[in-house]
Short mmCIF file of N, CA and C in Angstrom, two decimals:
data_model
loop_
_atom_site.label_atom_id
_atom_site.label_comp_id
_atom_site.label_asym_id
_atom_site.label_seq_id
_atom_site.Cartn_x
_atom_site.Cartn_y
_atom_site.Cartn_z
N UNK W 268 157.00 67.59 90.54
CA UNK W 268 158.12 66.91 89.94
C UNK W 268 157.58 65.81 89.02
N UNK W 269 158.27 65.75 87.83
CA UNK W 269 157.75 64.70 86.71
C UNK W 269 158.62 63.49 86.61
N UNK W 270 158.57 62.38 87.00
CA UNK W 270 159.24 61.60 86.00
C UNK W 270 159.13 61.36 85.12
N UNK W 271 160.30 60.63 84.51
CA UNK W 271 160.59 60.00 82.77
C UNK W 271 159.90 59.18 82.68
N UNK W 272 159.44 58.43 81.51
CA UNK W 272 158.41 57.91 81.19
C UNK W 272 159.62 56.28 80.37
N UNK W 273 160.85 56.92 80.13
CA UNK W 273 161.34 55.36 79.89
C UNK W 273 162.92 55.83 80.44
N UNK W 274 163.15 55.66 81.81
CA UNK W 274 164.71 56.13 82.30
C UNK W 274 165.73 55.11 81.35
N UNK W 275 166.97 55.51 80.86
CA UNK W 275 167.76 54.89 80.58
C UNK W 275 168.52 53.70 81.28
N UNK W 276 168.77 52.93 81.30
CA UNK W 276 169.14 51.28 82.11
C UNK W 276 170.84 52.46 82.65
N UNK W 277 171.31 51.82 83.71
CA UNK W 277 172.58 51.80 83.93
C UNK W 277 173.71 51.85 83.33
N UNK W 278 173.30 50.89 82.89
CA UNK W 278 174.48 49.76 81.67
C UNK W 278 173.94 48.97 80.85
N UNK W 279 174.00 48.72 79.69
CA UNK W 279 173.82 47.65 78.60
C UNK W 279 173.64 46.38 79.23
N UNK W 280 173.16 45.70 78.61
CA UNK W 280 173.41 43.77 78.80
C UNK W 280 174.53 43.65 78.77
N UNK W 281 175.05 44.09 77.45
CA UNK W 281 176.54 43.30 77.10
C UNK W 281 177.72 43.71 78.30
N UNK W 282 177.16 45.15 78.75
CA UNK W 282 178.29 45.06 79.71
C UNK W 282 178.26 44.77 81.15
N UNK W 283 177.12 44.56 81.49
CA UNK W 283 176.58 43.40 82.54
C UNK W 283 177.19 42.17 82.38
N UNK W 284 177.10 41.56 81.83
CA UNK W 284 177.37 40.32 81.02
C UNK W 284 179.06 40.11 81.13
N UNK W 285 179.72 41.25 80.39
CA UNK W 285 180.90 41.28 80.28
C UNK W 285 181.59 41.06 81.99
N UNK W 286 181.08 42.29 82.56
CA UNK W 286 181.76 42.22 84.29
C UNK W 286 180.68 40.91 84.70
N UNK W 287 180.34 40.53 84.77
CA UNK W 287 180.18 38.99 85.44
C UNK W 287 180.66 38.87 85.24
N UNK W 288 181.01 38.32 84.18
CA UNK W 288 181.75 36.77 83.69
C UNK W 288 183.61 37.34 84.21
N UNK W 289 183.79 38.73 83.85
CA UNK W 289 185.05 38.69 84.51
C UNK W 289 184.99 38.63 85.97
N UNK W 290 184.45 38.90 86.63
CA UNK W 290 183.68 38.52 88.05
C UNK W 290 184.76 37.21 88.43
N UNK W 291 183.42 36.49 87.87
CA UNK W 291 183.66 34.84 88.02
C UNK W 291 185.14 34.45 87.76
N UNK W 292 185.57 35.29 86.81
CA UNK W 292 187.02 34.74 86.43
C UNK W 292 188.26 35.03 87.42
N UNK W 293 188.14 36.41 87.87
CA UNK W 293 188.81 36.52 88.98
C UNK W 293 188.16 36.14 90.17
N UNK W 294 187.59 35.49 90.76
CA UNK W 294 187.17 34.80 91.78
C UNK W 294 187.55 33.63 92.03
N UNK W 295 187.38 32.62 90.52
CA UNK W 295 187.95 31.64 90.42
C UNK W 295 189.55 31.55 90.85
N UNK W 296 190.20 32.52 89.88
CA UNK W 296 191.76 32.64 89.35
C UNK W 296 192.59 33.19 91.14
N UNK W 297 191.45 33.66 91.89
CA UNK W 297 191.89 34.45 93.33
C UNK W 297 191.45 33.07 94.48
N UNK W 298 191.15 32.33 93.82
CA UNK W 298 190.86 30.65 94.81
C UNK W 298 191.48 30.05 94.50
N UNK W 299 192.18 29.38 92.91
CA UNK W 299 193.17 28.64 92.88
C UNK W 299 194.49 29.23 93.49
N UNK W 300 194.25 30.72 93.29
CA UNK W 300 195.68 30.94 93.35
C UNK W 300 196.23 31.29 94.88
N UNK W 301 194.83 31.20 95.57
CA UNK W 301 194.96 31.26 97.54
C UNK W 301 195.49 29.62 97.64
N UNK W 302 195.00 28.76 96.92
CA UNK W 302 194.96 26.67 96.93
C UNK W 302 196.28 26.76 97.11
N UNK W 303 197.42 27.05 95.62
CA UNK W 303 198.15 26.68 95.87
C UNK W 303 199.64 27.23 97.07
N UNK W 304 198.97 28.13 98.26
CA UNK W 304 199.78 28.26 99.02
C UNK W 304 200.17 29.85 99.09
N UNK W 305 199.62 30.26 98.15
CA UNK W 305 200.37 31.92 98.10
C UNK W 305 199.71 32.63 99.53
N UNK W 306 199.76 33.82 99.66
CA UNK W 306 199.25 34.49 100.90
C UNK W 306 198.28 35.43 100.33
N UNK W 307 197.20 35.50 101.28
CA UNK W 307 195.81 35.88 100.39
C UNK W 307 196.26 37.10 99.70
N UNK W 308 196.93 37.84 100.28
CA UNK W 308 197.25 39.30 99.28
C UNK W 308 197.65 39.08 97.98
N UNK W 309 198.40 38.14 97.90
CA UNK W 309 198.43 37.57 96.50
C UNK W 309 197.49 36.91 95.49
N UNK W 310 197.09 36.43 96.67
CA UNK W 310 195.46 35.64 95.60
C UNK W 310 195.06 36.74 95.36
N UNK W 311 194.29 37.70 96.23
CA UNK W 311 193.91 38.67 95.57
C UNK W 311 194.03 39.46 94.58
N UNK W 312 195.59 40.10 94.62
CA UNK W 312 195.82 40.48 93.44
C UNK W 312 195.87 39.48 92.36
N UNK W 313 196.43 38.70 92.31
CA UNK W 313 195.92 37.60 91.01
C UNK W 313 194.81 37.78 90.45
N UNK W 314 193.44 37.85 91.63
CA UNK W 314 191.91 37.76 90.97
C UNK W 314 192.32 39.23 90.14
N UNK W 315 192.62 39.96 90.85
CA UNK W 315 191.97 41.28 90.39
C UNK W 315 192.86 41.36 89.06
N UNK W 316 193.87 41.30 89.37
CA UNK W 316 194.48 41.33 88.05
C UNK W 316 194.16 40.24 86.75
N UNK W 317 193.46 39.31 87.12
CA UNK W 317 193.28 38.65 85.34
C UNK W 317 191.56 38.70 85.44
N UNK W 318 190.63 39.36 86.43
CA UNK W 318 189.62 39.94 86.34
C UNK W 318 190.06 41.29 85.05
N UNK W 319 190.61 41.82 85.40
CA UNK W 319 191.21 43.12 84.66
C UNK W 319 191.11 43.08 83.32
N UNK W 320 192.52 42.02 83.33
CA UNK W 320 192.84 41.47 82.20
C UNK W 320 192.00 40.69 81.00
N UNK W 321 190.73 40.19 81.88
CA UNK W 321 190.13 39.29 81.36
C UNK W 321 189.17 40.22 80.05
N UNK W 322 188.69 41.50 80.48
CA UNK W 322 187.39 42.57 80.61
C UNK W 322 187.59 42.79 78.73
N UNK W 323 189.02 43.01 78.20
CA UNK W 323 189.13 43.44 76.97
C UNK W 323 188.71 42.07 76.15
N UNK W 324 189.39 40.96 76.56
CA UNK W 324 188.74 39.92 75.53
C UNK W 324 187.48 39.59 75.48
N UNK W 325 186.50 39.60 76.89
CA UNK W 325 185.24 39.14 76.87
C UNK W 325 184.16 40.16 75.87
N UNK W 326 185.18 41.79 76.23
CA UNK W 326 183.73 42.20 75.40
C UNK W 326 184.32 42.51 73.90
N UNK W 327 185.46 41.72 73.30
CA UNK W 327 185.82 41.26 71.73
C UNK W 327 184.43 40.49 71.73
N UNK W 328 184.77 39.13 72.53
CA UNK W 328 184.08 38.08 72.40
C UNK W 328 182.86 37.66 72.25
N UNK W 329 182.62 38.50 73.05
CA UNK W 329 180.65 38.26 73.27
C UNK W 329 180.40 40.05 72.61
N UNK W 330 179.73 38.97 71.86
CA UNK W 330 178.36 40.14 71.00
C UNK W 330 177.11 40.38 71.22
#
């Protein structure tokens, strides 16, 4: 059996880059939004949803 001599990466930087940072954003957005009282199912969906949301502007944004 041979291996490749340069395997292709996973994923790009940029889109590494991109899911962090939406990461972070719904993590954040799923902690304020547990703070002010909601019930975690809600925080959650909050994160996940402006994690989501977040994914189309970051990779406008970052080049």
């Amino acid at each position: 059996m041979t291996t490749p001599q340069n395997p292709q990466p996973l994923m790009s930087l940029h889109s590494a880059v991109v899911l962090m940072i939406a990461l972070v954003i719904g993590a954040v957005m799923g902690v304020l939004t547990l703070l002010t009282g909601a019930p975690l199912a809600a925080a959650i969906a909050g994160g996940i949803t402006s994690a989501g949301m977040s994914i189309p502007s970051l990779h406008t944004y970052i080049q």
